[in-house]
One Martini backbone bead per residue (centre of mass of N, CA, C, O) as a GRO file, in nm:
protein
   50
    1MET     BB    1   4.875  11.845   9.459
    2VAL     BB    2   4.925  11.513   9.313
    3LEU     BB    3   5.140  11.725   9.110
    4GLN     BB    4   5.334  11.729   9.322
    5ARG     BB    5   5.395  11.512   9.452
    6ARG     BB    6   5.454  11.371   9.106
    7THR     BB    7   5.702  11.535   9.113
    8ASN     BB    8   5.818  11.509   9.373
    9TYR     BB    9   5.884  11.222   9.314
   10LYS     BB   10   6.052  11.225   9.017
   11VAL     BB   11   6.228  11.306   9.177
   12LYS     BB   12   6.402  11.124   9.379
   13GLY     BB   13   6.429  10.931   9.146
   14ARG     BB   14   6.624  11.079   9.029
   15LYS     BB   15   6.822  11.055   9.273
   16ASP     BB   16   6.820  10.739   9.311
   17LYS     BB   17   6.991  10.705   9.041
   18TRP     BB   18   7.222  10.930   9.105
   19ILE     BB   19   7.259  10.767   9.354
   20ARG     BB   20   7.351  10.428   9.224
   21CYS     BB   21   7.541  10.539   9.068
   22LEU     BB   22   7.741  10.650   9.152
   23SER     BB   23   7.848  10.409   9.410
   24VAL     BB   24   7.889  10.245   9.213
   25SER     BB   25   8.112  10.349   9.013
   26LEU     BB   26   8.309  10.434   9.303
   27SER     BB   27   8.312  10.076   9.349
   28PHE     BB   28   8.461  10.048   9.067
   29ARG     BB   29   8.702  10.218   9.140
   30LEU     BB   30   8.835  10.079   9.391
   31LEU     BB   31   8.866   9.826   9.306
   32HIS     BB   32   9.080   9.910   9.087
   33THR     BB   33   9.302  10.036   9.325
   34ILE     BB   34   9.319   9.724   9.447
   35TYR     BB   35   9.371   9.593   9.245
   36PHE     BB   36   9.677   9.731   9.178
   37HIS     BB   37   9.799   9.716   9.369
   38ILE     BB   38   9.837   9.462   9.397
   39ILE     BB   39   9.962   9.373   9.176
   40GLY     BB   40  10.242   9.574   9.207
   41VAL     BB   41  10.299   9.395   9.411
   42CYS     BB   42  10.389   9.175   9.335
   43LYS     BB   43  10.577   9.235   9.123
   44HIS     BB   44  10.743   9.334   9.369
   45PHE     BB   45  10.833   9.046   9.423
   46TYR     BB   46  10.861   8.862   9.179
   47ALA     BB   47  11.119   9.081   9.135
   48THR     BB   48  11.294   9.014   9.410
   49GLN     BB   49  11.293   8.690   9.397
   50SER     BB   50  11.473   8.694   9.095
   0.00000   0.00000   0.00000
């Protein structure tokens, strides 16, 4: 019974780490995409003004 609990904690810990890592990478990718969209819009406006 105790061994089963320890195993559950280990699996849960791994899932939490994996989910945290995935969410960080997704948020980084989202920020990266937004950043490049903003830069693209700025370049477009500067190109049309000059």
